[in-house]
Amino acid sequence: MSGRARVRARGLARSPRAAEVGRPQASPSPPSVDLSDNEASSSSGFVGTKRTLQKDEDGISSGDVRSTFMERGVKIGRNFMDLGICTREKLAHVKDCKTGSSGIPVKLVTNLFNLDFPQNWQLYQYHVTYSPDLESRRLRTALLYSHSEISNKAKAFDGAVLFLSRKLEEKVTELSSETHRGETVKMTLTLTTEVLSSSPVCIQVFNIIFKKILKKLSMYQIGRNYYNPSEPVEIPQHKLSLWPGFAISISQFESRLLFSANVSYKVLRNETVLEFMTDLYHKTGMSCFTETCEKQLMGLIVLTRYNNKTYRIDDIDWSVRPTHTFKKRDGTEITYVDYYEQQYNITLSDLNQPLLVSLLKSKRNDNTEARIAHLIPELCFLTGLTSQATSDFQLMKAVADETRISPLGQQQRLARLADSIQRNKDAHFELEKWGLHFGAQMSLTGRVVPSEKILLQDHICQPVSAADWSKDIRTCKILSAQPLNKWLVFCSNRTENGTESFVNCLKRVGSSMGFNVSYPKIIKVQENPAAFFRAVQQHVDPGVQLVMCILPSDQNYYNSIKKYLSCDCPVPSQCILARTLNKQGMMMSIATRVAMQMACKLEGELWAVEIPLKSLMVVGIDVCKDAFRKEVVVVGFVASVNPRITRWFSRCILQKATTDIADCLKVFMTGAVKTWYKYNHSLPARIIVYRHGVGDGQLKTLLEYEVPQLLSSVTESSSNTSSKLSVIVVRKKCVPRFFTEMSQTVENPPLGTVVDSQATRSEWYDFYLVSQAASRGTVNPTYYNVIYDDNGLKPDHMQRLTFKMCHLYYNWMGLISIPAPCLYAHKLTFLVAQSIHKEPSLELANSLFYL
Amino acid sequence: MPNRRASRNAYYFFVREKIPELRRRGLPVARIADAMPYCSADWAKPVSTPLTRPGMLVPKQNVSPPDMSSLSLKSDQALFGGVFYFLDIFSHGELPHCEQHFLPCEIGCVKYSLQEGIMADFHSFINPGEIPRGFRFHCQAASDCSHKIPISNFESGHDQATVLQNLYRFIHPNPGNWPPIYCKSDDRARVNWCLKHMAKTSEIRKNLELRTVEDLIVGIYQEKFLKEPSKTWVRSLLDVSMWDYSSNTRCKWHEENDILFCALAVCKKIAYCISNSLVTLFGVQLTEAHVPLQDYEASSSVTPKMVVLDAGRYQKLRGESPGFSHFNSSSQEQRSNISFGDYPSGVKTGQNSSIRGRGITRLIESISNSSSNIHKFSN
């Protein structure tokens, strides 16, 4: 594994927030629609609802969650789709109680706030029809709101569906208004549903209410989060400014509705596209300006501050000027200059700038012609960081210092937000109108499960810190390793010396950890990918145990060599960047890590933890999109094949699909069970599957499509007693954060903290586990949802077993944030999706060849 | 070392499968090599059609081809001499919500027969035309992660009508029936669309029959062994990376820029794969027109401890050889090429080029031809 890959893997395991801050936001929010600057469109946040259907539906449906969605045909956010799925009621052993009891109780503060409302609180949903029919949502809203009986009430309206906090007198209300053209429009309001507070529809309405409230606190929605442009954090030396903000959601937890907020930052560059262009022009000169300009700007995300929306630059139109005209939606022609003058009161200074082109996302999924938007470079601010900037250590440090805020900082920011929501008069009024009350920050009791011992060949080690036990096991022998007798090293002429000393280092390190490494055959190759590739082809034969390549640079070499050695000629391979070997002081620690990886690639076992269950198979599943072909999904499956859970069977397949749902699990599972049988001469009594990489709204598909595949292979594999199966969904992205209160200050919770009450959901068998240490910033708990469970393990045991699994990732001598088989599966799919693009050879399935 | 590797052909896998049975029969077989003599009789039986994975199969002269006499070679003649054309057209991505679905930018075509291997090839860059407004980033990104052909300011692109005309002259030089054209099934939609689109702009109406290589392989296999191979086998046969860096496989531009995605390389690799997997089953000696053998012979003089490989010098040499001048973008030469009348621009036939071989043989040839070239190898 190259240094690059290791950094990535470690980044994955240890700093989940890095990606959020460091990258430009890849997915621009769907722009257009709500230019909410007048009262009429104050409900414009309701973009997610389609105003169609329900034309012929008058009856008031019951409060059943899912049926209301399906019937009304309302397109709802994906994360709401999981809410109606109740898995817990089918699991008899946790029906009454899903909490564990072992471990030391610990008091935790959360980022959740109570949201109180009266007991019998409900929403009234009306369907509004217009006669004659009107297209403009703004007009529809304005006409409706002109009636005092509506406008005085707390309301949310998207053009067709109206939510009120109080019932109108009649089930069907008829109103009429006159437009300023003199037309009389009749509006019919029909009550369709009375929505209970527990309903997902209600949660969506709450989210809209809070959007309004945050606007009153001058926070604006960009993407999914809310930012405050008026209090930017400036980093002048790098021309950056950070907008502080929050990711906010309202959701139903165990017994109540909670408001949650997470600190987030928007990285903006204090540089408009026009300035960037001018700069570039002075640097490159006339001749190749357009070309370089296109190359550098294409694909960047810009923010237009007049409406706080983000767009991706898809093209540059050099032929259009701001003085040219375009057609507005009502058919009138207007120049760009005048438009910005009238609409936003902005005067453009440069009338000769070219215009940027952004492709607008089509709302409907039909094949209509793509719509494009023209943007003025002068008004577009660059966002995110360029790859050039991310490689600038000083800059990244400056950004991280601001964005990775400590638990204390986070706590202070939360307190300020809560305070301003409660104190701001407008915000308070809005809440009151709906009958809501913003409550106190919630605290709860978690438990810290006991730490684990690390078992080595002749030594049991109790690490000082579970986050990193590399020092504790430095002198210990690993569990088992095949001696490495016949292996090849490919290097370029320049790196010959470094290679030799590294190999000697490897031999020394290997022998001290019980891994015998003989002297390899070193082959010098010219420094180009073709030469490397051909040399590998010529010299690798079936007798070779392992191939090591000291690569002069990254991608080209790595991909072709990995592809060849994983598919065409299956031999474990170890690639190292030449510059890694130049770090003189680090040689020993690099050699240790490489030796461990090599031992794993030769089916070695490094360490183990105590597993009380005999005959348990643990499986990790992950999915990943192929880097080249977006329609191809790589599914990785890694299963343990010995009771000690130290050896793994890994398979991977590429499937054509648009969703991240796996197809071929039956084949994988059958293969894993067979391999288990081969080694143990019996079938595993229990199988626990950790499924990673599940998106919002896929829970139902998982239950109805993936679990049956796993089940059928398990039941088919034996006639009398079949293995018991559990399926657990693992998610690293979750809303709650937990902090421990120390004297006067707050800190990240200790390793092994489990939360299985209050912040969980009543309809699921779920828990949070903090299994990784964050050196900086706040730690992200990992969320586990047991969706299927035949094993009937006590919640205590399930939680502890999961914690044990987080110790077994052989690429990192410490705890990781997700169970090891999940990270193995992720590593496998990542390698295949980035480099190999095809199924690796089955001959490698028994080794961790992808580490 | 090469001897060892070379034993891993179809026969190797066949022998490996047989070993347990031989052991049961009480024969002393410890290694593949021991088992070889016992298996040759079985190998010749038509029933034992081995579905092997395509691996390192480049056979060596010193391994005598298995006895194929029990197979009727006569009926194979038609199949054997048959000429196929493999075609691929690259695009700057796929534009989903746009009338212009693809932007053709590179074309490669290979004339091939089982008997003779690659007989001629055709390659050209295509001027993709105007990129629809708003799709520049999309195209750029698609290009960057595959063939990396610049989407603008790329002088080598020829206009679509000319390219199509040249392609037609390549596959159909004489009046008569048009031969069937084959492409990979994954690319079929794209190639088909591009052909139609180019025909529209050039106003040449000629409906080429586009079939898939996968079906061709199934057909050949079926004709030979009277049973159908598995789809996965066919797929894995075609999807190998071992020829990725072979010399004389990519077009000059892609080779010089060291980019693996090349339309010509796709076609040539189809030919290599078919040669490697099927032609050996016919029991015919592979020539350097079938697979790039030379790359694999080059290492015969390695010293066991240290080896210095130099792949660059072949490329250097090739850049100067007249057989590769087809790429030259100077329009004057282009026109003069056409005016000779035999072959349109971008076409190169095996017979025509003065230096036919690849790699080391060509190197040796050229050394003997002109000693003045020698000083060029020293860098």
PDB file of C-alpha atoms in Angstrom, chain A residues 175-282:
ATOM      1  CA  LEU A 175     -62.422  31.792  -0.895  1.00  0.00           C
ATOM      2  CA  SER A 176     -62.133  34.197  -3.775  1.00  0.00           C
ATOM      3  CA  SER A 177     -59.684  36.953  -4.556  1.00  0.00           C
ATOM      4  CA  GLU A 178     -59.014  39.320  -7.367  1.00  0.00           C
ATOM      5  CA  THR A 179     -55.706  39.602  -9.106  1.00  0.00           C
ATOM      6  CA  HIS A 180     -54.460  43.047 -10.028  1.00  0.00           C
ATOM      7  CA  ARG A 181     -55.366  42.306 -13.608  1.00  0.00           C
ATOM      8  CA  GLY A 182     -58.932  42.129 -12.427  1.00  0.00           C
ATOM      9  CA  GLU A 183     -59.476  38.412 -12.703  1.00  0.00           C
ATOM     10  CA  THR A 184     -61.477  36.741  -9.996  1.00  0.00           C
ATOM     11  CA  VAL A 185     -59.957  33.541  -8.741  1.00  0.00           C
ATOM     12  CA  LYS A 186     -61.846  31.029  -6.680  1.00  0.00           C
ATOM     13  CA  MET A 187     -59.870  28.957  -4.187  1.00  0.00           C
ATOM     14  CA  THR A 188     -61.126  25.788  -2.608  1.00  0.00           C
ATOM     15  CA  LEU A 189     -59.467  24.548   0.556  1.00  0.00           C
ATOM     16  CA  THR A 190     -60.201  20.941   1.390  1.00  0.00           C
ATOM     17  CA  LEU A 191     -59.060  19.315   4.600  1.00  0.00           C
ATOM     18  CA  THR A 192     -57.257  16.130   3.680  1.00  0.00           C
ATOM     19  CA  THR A 193     -55.448  14.959   6.781  1.00  0.00           C
ATOM     20  CA  GLU A 194     -55.007  15.698  10.406  1.00  0.00           C
ATOM     21  CA  VAL A 195     -51.349  15.069  10.971  1.00  0.00           C
ATOM     22  CA  LEU A 196     -50.171  13.859  14.351  1.00  0.00           C
ATOM     23  CA  SER A 197     -47.014  15.220  15.847  1.00  0.00           C
ATOM     24  CA  SER A 198     -45.220  11.892  15.507  1.00  0.00           C
ATOM     25  CA  SER A 199     -45.778  11.758  11.769  1.00  0.00           C
ATOM     26  CA  PRO A 200     -42.828  12.302   9.419  1.00  0.00           C
ATOM     27  CA  VAL A 201     -44.911  14.880   7.572  1.00  0.00           C
ATOM     28  CA  CYS A 202     -44.947  16.861  10.734  1.00  0.00           C
ATOM     29  CA  ILE A 203     -41.185  16.639  11.041  1.00  0.00           C
ATOM     30  CA  GLN A 204     -40.876  18.060   7.596  1.00  0.00           C
ATOM     31  CA  VAL A 205     -43.087  20.959   8.519  1.00  0.00           C
ATOM     32  CA  PHE A 206     -40.949  21.537  11.592  1.00  0.00           C
ATOM     33  CA  ASN A 207     -37.898  21.717   9.406  1.00  0.00           C
ATOM     34  CA  ILE A 208     -39.607  24.411   7.371  1.00  0.00           C
ATOM     35  CA  ILE A 209     -40.554  26.308  10.489  1.00  0.00           C
ATOM     36  CA  PHE A 210     -36.958  26.259  11.621  1.00  0.00           C
ATOM     37  CA  LYS A 211     -35.775  27.427   8.267  1.00  0.00           C
ATOM     38  CA  LYS A 212     -37.915  30.502   8.781  1.00  0.00           C
ATOM     39  CA  ILE A 213     -36.640  30.936  12.305  1.00  0.00           C
ATOM     40  CA  LEU A 214     -33.011  30.717  11.274  1.00  0.00           C
ATOM     41  CA  LYS A 215     -33.648  33.250   8.588  1.00  0.00           C
ATOM     42  CA  LYS A 216     -34.836  35.565  11.288  1.00  0.00           C
ATOM     43  CA  LEU A 217     -31.479  35.002  12.965  1.00  0.00           C
ATOM     44  CA  SER A 218     -29.925  35.976   9.604  1.00  0.00           C
ATOM     45  CA  MET A 219     -28.728  32.491   8.811  1.00  0.00           C
ATOM     46  CA  TYR A 220     -29.195  31.320   5.276  1.00  0.00           C
ATOM     47  CA  GLN A 221     -29.492  27.905   3.785  1.00  0.00           C
ATOM     48  CA  ILE A 222     -26.632  26.886   1.520  1.00  0.00           C
ATOM     49  CA  GLY A 223     -26.854  23.312   0.433  1.00  0.00           C
ATOM     50  CA  ARG A 224     -28.370  21.562   3.399  1.00  0.00           C
ATOM     51  CA  ASN A 225     -26.850  23.669   6.120  1.00  0.00           C
ATOM     52  CA  TYR A 226     -27.431  27.143   7.468  1.00  0.00           C
ATOM     53  CA  TYR A 227     -24.695  29.749   7.529  1.00  0.00           C
ATOM     54  CA  ASN A 228     -24.292  33.165   8.932  1.00  0.00           C
ATOM     55  CA  PRO A 229     -22.633  35.465   6.384  1.00  0.00           C
ATOM     56  CA  SER A 230     -22.598  38.399   8.780  1.00  0.00           C
ATOM     57  CA  GLU A 231     -20.051  36.867  11.155  1.00  0.00           C
ATOM     58  CA  PRO A 232     -17.369  35.484   8.911  1.00  0.00           C
ATOM     59  CA  VAL A 233     -14.070  34.194  10.221  1.00  0.00           C
ATOM     60  CA  GLU A 234     -11.386  35.702   8.031  1.00  0.00           C
ATOM     61  CA  ILE A 235      -8.100  34.047   7.189  1.00  0.00           C
ATOM     62  CA  PRO A 236      -6.625  37.002   5.310  1.00  0.00           C
ATOM     63  CA  GLN A 237      -3.208  35.505   4.606  1.00  0.00           C
ATOM     64  CA  HIS A 238      -4.861  32.895   2.415  1.00  0.00           C
ATOM     65  CA  LYS A 239      -7.703  35.022   1.059  1.00  0.00           C
ATOM     66  CA  LEU A 240     -10.224  32.791   2.740  1.00  0.00           C
ATOM     67  CA  SER A 241     -13.245  33.426   4.814  1.00  0.00           C
ATOM     68  CA  LEU A 242     -15.232  30.884   6.735  1.00  0.00           C
ATOM     69  CA  TRP A 243     -18.914  31.277   7.293  1.00  0.00           C
ATOM     70  CA  PRO A 244     -19.917  29.722  10.567  1.00  0.00           C
ATOM     71  CA  GLY A 245     -23.100  27.773  10.570  1.00  0.00           C
ATOM     72  CA  PHE A 246     -24.970  24.695  11.605  1.00  0.00           C
ATOM     73  CA  ALA A 247     -26.299  21.521  10.169  1.00  0.00           C
ATOM     74  CA  ILE A 248     -29.721  21.392  11.676  1.00  0.00           C
ATOM     75  CA  SER A 249     -32.405  18.782  11.832  1.00  0.00           C
ATOM     76  CA  ILE A 250     -35.519  18.020  13.760  1.00  0.00           C
ATOM     77  CA  SER A 251     -36.247  14.382  14.231  1.00  0.00           C
ATOM     78  CA  GLN A 252     -38.172  11.965  16.329  1.00  0.00           C
ATOM     79  CA  PHE A 253     -36.024  10.222  18.883  1.00  0.00           C
ATOM     80  CA  GLU A 254     -36.923   7.600  21.451  1.00  0.00           C
ATOM     81  CA  SER A 255     -39.980   9.285  22.868  1.00  0.00           C
ATOM     82  CA  ARG A 256     -39.849  12.861  21.774  1.00  0.00           C
ATOM     83  CA  LEU A 257     -39.066  15.312  19.104  1.00  0.00           C
ATOM     84  CA  LEU A 258     -35.575  16.756  19.327  1.00  0.00           C
ATOM     85  CA  PHE A 259     -33.803  19.581  17.604  1.00  0.00           C
ATOM     86  CA  SER A 260     -30.176  18.883  16.776  1.00  0.00           C
ATOM     87  CA  ALA A 261     -27.416  21.170  15.592  1.00  0.00           C
ATOM     88  CA  ASN A 262     -23.877  20.491  14.476  1.00  0.00           C
ATOM     89  CA  VAL A 263     -21.325  23.178  13.869  1.00  0.00           C
ATOM     90  CA  SER A 264     -20.354  23.444  10.235  1.00  0.00           C
ATOM     91  CA  TYR A 265     -18.290  25.867   8.213  1.00  0.00           C
ATOM     92  CA  LYS A 266     -18.520  27.028   4.671  1.00  0.00           C
ATOM     93  CA  VAL A 267     -15.123  27.750   3.201  1.00  0.00           C
ATOM     94  CA  LEU A 268     -15.261  30.692   0.832  1.00  0.00           C
ATOM     95  CA  ARG A 269     -12.538  32.365  -1.091  1.00  0.00           C
ATOM     96  CA  ASN A 270     -12.492  36.114  -0.960  1.00  0.00           C
ATOM     97  CA  GLU A 271     -12.036  36.222  -4.645  1.00  0.00           C
ATOM     98  CA  THR A 272     -14.585  36.548  -7.390  1.00  0.00           C
ATOM     99  CA  VAL A 273     -14.276  34.604 -10.574  1.00  0.00           C
ATOM    100  CA  LEU A 274     -13.634  37.873 -12.378  1.00  0.00           C
ATOM    101  CA  GLU A 275     -10.667  38.671 -10.163  1.00  0.00           C
ATOM    102  CA  PHE A 276      -9.409  35.165 -10.655  1.00  0.00           C
ATOM    103  CA  MET A 277      -9.690  35.596 -14.420  1.00  0.00           C
ATOM    104  CA  THR A 278      -7.897  38.930 -14.418  1.00  0.00           C
ATOM    105  CA  ASP A 279      -5.134  37.465 -12.315  1.00  0.00           C
ATOM    106  CA  LEU A 280      -4.784  34.559 -14.646  1.00  0.00           C
ATOM    107  CA  TYR A 281      -4.776  36.812 -17.652  1.00  0.00           C
ATOM    108  CA  HIS A 282      -1.823  38.757 -16.297  1.00  0.00           C
TER     109      HIS A 282
END
